mmCIF file of C-alpha atoms in Angstrom:
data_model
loop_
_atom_site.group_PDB
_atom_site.id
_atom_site.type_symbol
_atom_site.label_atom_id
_atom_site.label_comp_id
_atom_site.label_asym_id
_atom_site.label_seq_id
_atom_site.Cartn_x
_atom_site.Cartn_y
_atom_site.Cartn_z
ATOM 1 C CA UNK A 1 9.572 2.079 -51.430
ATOM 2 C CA UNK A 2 5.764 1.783 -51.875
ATOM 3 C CA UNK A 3 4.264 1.631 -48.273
ATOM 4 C CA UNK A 4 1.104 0.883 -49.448
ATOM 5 C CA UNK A 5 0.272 -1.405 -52.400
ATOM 6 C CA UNK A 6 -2.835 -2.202 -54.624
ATOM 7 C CA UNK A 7 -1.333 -5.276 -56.375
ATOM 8 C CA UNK A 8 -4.319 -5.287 -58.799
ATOM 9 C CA UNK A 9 -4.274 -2.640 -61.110
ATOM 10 C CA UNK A 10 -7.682 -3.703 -62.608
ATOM 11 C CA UNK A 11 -10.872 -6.016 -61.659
ATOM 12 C CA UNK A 12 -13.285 -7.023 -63.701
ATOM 13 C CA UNK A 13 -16.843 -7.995 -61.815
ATOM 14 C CA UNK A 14 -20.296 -8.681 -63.357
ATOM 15 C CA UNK A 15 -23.547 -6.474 -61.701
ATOM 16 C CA UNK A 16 -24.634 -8.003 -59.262
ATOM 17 C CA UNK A 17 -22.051 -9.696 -57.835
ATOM 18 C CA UNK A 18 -19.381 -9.012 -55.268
ATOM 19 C CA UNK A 19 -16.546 -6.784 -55.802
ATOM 20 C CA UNK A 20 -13.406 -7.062 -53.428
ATOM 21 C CA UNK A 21 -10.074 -4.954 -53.560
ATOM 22 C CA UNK A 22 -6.874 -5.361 -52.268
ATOM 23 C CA UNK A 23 -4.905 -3.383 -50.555
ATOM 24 C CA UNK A 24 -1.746 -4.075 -48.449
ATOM 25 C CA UNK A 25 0.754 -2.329 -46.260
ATOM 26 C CA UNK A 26 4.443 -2.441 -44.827
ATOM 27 C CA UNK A 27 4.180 0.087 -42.007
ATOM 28 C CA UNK A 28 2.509 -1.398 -38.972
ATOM 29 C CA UNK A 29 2.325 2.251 -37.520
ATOM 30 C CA UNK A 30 -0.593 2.735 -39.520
ATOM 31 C CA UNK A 31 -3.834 3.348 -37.291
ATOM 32 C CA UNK A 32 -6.041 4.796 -40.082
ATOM 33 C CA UNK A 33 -7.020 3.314 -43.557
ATOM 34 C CA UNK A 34 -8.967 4.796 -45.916
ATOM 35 C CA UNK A 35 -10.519 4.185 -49.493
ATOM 36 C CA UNK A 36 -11.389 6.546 -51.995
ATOM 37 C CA UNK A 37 -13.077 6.474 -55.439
ATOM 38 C CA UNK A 38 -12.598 8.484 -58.417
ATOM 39 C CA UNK A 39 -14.121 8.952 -61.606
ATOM 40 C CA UNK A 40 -12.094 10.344 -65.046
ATOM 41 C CA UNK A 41 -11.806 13.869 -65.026
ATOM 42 C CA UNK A 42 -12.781 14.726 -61.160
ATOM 43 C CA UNK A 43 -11.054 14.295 -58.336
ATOM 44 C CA UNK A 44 -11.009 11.599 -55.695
ATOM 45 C CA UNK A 45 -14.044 11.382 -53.408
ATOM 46 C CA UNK A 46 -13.739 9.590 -49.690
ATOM 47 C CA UNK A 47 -15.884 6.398 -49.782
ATOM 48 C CA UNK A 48 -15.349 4.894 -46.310
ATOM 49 C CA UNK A 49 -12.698 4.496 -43.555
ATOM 50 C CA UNK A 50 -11.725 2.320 -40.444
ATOM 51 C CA UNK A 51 -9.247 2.286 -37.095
ATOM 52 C CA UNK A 52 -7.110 -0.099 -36.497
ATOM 53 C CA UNK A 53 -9.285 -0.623 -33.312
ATOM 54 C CA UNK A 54 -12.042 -2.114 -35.148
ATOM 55 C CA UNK A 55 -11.627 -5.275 -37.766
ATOM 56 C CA UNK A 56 -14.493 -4.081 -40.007
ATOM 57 C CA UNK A 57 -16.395 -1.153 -41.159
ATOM 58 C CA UNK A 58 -19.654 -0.906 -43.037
ATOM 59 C CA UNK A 59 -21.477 1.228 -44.892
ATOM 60 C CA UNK A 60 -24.413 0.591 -47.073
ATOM 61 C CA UNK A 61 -22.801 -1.724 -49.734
ATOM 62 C CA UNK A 62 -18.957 -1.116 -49.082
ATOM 63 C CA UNK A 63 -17.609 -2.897 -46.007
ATOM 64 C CA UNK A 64 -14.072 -2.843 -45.461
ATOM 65 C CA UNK A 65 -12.007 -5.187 -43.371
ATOM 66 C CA UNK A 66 -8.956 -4.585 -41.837
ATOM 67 C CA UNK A 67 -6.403 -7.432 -40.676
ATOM 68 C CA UNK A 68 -3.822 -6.116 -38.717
ATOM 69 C CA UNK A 69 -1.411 -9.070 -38.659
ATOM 70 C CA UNK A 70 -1.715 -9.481 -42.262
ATOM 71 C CA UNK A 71 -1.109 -5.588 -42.868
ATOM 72 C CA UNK A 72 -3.934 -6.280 -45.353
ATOM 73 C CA UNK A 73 -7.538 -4.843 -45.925
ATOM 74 C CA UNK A 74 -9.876 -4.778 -48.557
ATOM 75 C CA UNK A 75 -12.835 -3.360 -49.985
ATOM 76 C CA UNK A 76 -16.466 -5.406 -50.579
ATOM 77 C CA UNK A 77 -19.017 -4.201 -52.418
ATOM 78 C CA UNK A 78 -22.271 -6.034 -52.890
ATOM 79 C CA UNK A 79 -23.883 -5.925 -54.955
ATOM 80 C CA UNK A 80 -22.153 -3.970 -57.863
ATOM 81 C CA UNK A 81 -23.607 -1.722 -59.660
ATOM 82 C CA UNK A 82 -22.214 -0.025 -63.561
ATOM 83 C CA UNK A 83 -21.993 3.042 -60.921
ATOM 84 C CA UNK A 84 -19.276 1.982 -59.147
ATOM 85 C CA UNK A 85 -17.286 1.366 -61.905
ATOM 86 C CA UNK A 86 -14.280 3.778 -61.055
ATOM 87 C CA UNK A 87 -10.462 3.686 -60.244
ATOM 88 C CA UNK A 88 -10.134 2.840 -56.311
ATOM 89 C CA UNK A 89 -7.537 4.175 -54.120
ATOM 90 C CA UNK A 90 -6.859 2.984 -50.300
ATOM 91 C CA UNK A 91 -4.705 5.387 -48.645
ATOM 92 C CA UNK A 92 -3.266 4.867 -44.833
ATOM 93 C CA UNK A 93 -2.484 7.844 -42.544
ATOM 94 C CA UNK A 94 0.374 9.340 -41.913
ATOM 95 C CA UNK A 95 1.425 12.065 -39.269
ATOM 96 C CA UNK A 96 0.033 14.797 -41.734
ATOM 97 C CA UNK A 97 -0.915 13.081 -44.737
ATOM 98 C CA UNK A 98 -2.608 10.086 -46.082
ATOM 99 C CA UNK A 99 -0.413 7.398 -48.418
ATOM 100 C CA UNK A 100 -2.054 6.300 -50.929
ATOM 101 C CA UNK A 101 -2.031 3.307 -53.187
ATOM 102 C CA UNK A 102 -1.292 2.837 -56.731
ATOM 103 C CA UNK A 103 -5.028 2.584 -57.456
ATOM 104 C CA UNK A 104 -7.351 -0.506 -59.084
ATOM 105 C CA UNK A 105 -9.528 0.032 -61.720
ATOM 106 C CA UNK A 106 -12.868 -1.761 -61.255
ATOM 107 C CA UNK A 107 -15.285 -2.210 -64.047
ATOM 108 C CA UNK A 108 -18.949 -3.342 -63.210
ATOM 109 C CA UNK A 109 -20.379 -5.153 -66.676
ATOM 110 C CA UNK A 110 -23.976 -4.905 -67.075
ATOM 111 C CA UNK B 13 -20.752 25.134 -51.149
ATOM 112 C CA UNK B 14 -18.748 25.254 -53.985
ATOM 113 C CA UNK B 15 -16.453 22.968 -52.048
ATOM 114 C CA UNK B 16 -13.114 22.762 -53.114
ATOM 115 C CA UNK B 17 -11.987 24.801 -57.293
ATOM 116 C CA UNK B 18 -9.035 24.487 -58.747
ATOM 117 C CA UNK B 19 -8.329 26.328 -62.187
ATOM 118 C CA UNK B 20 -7.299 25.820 -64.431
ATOM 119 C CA UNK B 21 -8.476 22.578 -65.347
ATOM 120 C CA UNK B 22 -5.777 21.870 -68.265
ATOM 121 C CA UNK B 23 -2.500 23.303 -69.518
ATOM 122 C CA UNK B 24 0.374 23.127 -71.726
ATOM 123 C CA UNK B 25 3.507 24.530 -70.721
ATOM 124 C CA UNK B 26 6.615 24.952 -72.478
ATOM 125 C CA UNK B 27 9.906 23.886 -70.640
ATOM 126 C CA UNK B 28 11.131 26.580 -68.578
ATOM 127 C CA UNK B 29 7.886 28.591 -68.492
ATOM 128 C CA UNK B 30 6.334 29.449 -65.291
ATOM 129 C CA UNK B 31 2.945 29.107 -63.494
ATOM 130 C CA UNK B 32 0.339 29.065 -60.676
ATOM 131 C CA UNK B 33 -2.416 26.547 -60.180
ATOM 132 C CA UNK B 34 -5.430 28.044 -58.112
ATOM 133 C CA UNK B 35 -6.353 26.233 -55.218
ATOM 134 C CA UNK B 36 -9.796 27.757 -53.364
ATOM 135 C CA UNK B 37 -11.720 26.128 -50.690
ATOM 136 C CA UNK B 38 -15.328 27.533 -48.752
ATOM 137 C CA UNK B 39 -15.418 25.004 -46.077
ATOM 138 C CA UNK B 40 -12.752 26.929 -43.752
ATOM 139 C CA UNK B 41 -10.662 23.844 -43.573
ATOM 140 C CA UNK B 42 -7.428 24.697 -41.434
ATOM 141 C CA UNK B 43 -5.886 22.037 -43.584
ATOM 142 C CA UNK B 44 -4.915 22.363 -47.354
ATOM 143 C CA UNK B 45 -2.911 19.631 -49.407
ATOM 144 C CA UNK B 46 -1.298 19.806 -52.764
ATOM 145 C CA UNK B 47 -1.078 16.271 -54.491
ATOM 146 C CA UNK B 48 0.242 14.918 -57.896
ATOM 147 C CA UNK B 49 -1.078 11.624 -59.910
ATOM 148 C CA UNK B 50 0.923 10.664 -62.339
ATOM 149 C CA UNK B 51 -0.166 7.420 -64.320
ATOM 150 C CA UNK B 52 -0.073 4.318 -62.788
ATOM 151 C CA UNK B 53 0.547 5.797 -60.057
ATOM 152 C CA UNK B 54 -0.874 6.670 -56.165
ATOM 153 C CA UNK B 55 -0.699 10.574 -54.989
ATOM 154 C CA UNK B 56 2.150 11.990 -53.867
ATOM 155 C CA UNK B 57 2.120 14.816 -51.277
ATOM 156 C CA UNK B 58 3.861 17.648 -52.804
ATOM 157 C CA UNK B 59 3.118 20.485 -50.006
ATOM 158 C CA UNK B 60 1.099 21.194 -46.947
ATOM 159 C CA UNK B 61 -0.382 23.154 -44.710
ATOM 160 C CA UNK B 62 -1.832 23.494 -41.609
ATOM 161 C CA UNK B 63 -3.190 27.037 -41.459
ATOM 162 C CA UNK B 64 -2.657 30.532 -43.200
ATOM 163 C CA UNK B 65 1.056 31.238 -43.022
ATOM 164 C CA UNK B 66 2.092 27.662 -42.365
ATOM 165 C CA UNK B 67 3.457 25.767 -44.914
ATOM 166 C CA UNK B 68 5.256 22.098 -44.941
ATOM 167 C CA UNK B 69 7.074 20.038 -47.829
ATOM 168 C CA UNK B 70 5.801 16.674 -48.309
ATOM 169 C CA UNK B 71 7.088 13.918 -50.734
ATOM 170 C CA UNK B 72 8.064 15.571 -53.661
ATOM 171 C CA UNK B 73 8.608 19.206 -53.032
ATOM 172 C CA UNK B 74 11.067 19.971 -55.355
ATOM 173 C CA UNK B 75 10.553 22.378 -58.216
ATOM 174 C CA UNK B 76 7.252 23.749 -56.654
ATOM 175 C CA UNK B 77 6.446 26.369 -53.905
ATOM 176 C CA UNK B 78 3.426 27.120 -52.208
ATOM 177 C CA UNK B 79 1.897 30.231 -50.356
ATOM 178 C CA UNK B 80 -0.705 30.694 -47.810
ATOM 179 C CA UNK B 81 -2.165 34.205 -47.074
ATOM 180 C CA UNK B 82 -5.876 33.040 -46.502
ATOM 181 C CA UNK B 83 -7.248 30.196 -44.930
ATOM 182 C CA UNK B 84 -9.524 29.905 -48.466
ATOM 183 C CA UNK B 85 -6.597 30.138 -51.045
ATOM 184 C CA UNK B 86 -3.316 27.789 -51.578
ATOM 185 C CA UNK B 87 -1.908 28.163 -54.613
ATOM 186 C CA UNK B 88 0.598 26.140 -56.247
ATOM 187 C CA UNK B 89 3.853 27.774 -58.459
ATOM 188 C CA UNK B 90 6.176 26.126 -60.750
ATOM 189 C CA UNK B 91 9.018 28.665 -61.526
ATOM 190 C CA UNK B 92 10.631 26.734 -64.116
ATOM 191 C CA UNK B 93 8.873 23.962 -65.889
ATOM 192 C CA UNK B 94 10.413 20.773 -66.608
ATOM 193 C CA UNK B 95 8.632 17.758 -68.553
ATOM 194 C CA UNK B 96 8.682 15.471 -65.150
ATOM 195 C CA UNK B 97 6.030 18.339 -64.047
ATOM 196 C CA UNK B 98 3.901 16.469 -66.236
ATOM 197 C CA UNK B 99 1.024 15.377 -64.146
ATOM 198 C CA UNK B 100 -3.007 15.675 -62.792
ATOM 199 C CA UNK B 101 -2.709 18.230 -59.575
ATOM 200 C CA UNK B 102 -5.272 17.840 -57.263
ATOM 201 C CA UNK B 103 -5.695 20.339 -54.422
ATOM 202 C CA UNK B 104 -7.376 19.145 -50.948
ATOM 203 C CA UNK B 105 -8.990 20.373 -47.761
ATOM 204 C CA UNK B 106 -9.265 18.637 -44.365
ATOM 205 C CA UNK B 107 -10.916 19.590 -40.938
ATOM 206 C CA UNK B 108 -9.028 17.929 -39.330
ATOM 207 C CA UNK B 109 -5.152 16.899 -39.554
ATOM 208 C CA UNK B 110 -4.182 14.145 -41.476
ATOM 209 C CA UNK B 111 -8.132 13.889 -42.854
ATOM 210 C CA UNK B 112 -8.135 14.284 -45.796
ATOM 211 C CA UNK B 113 -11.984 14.828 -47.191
ATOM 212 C CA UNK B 114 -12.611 16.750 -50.233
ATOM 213 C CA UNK B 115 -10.518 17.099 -53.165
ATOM 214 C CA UNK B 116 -10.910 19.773 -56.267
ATOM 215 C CA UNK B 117 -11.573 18.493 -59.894
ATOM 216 C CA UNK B 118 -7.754 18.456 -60.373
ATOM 217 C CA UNK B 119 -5.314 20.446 -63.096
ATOM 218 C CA UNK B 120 -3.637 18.338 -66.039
ATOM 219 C CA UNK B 121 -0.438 19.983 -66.536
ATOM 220 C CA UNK B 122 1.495 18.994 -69.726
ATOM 221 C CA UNK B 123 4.778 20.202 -70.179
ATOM 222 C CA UNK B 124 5.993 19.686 -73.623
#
């Protein structure tokens, strides 16, 4: 049973423009979310986080919003850049461990 | 830093074979996490632990085992390879519990 679910596996955006993934959950336990990115070959890298105290999170371009009664939050970035093209992972906390998602791919056409 | 190595970065195993994926960290992270991707797929905890000479199973501990002697070194065994080993390993550090903040490069392990 997948606790925590990227629906899209792929996203296509041009540069420039906004870039939003998806990510849902079942568990309403959760009190941590985070999102990672990773490029081929290398491992995942942390990109940003937020509590279930707080409704958004920003950082730079990546702002994440959390809605609790949804069990849903997602990922903005604006404005893309090629750069960011990578797969992206949200991931919610556990008691020792972080769940992740299935992943979305995100290409950024120049 | 060096941050957190894994070696090696690829290998072929035969069914039944045996081996150890290297897991180093410099950060003196009490934490350490072993994780598998397989495609399509999120990461699934495979072992933990929370300090030297603690060790935990997570999701999908079976055919592995783990050992911690050092708080820089978790290594990862597979005693007898079996092709639905074949996967991208990715060792990980944390601070804190449940953080989890750097990850190694990762090992693709094909097991033919």
């Amino acid at each position: 049973d997948q606790q925590v679910k990227q629906n899209s596996p792929s996203l296509s955006v041009q540069e420039g423009r906004i870039s939003i993934l998806n990510c849902d959950y079942t568990n309403s336990m959760f009190d941590y979310f985070l999102w990672y990115k990773k490029y081929p070959a290398e491992g995942p890298t942390f990109l940003i986080s937020i509590s279930s105290i707080k409704d958004k999170n920003e950082d730079g371009r990546f702002t994440v919003f959390l809605n609790k009664s949804a069990k849903h939050l997602s990922l903005h970035i604006v404005p893309s850049q090629p750069g960011d093209s990578a797969v992206y992972f949200c991931a919610a906390k556990g008691t020792y461990k972080y769940i992740f998602g299935t992943g979305t791919r995100l290409k950024v056409l120049a | 830093n060096a941050g957190v190595t894994q070696t090696p970065k690829f290998r072929i195993l035969k069914i039944g074979q045996s081996m150890t994926l290297q897991c180093t960290q410099d950060m003196n992270h009490n934490y350490m996490y072993w994780y598998r991707q397989d495609p399509g797929m999120g990461l699934k905890l495979i072992y933990y632990s929370v300090g030297a000479g603690i060790t935990d199973k997570g999701e999908v501990p079976n055919g592995y085992n783990v050992s911690r002697s050092t708080t820089e070194d978790f290594p990862l065994r597979l005693e007898l390879a079996a092709p639905s080993q074949t996967s991208v390993y990715f060792c990980a550090s944390s601070y804190e519990r449940g953080v989890v903040g750097d990850f190694g490069p990762g090992t693709r392990l094909t097991v033919l």
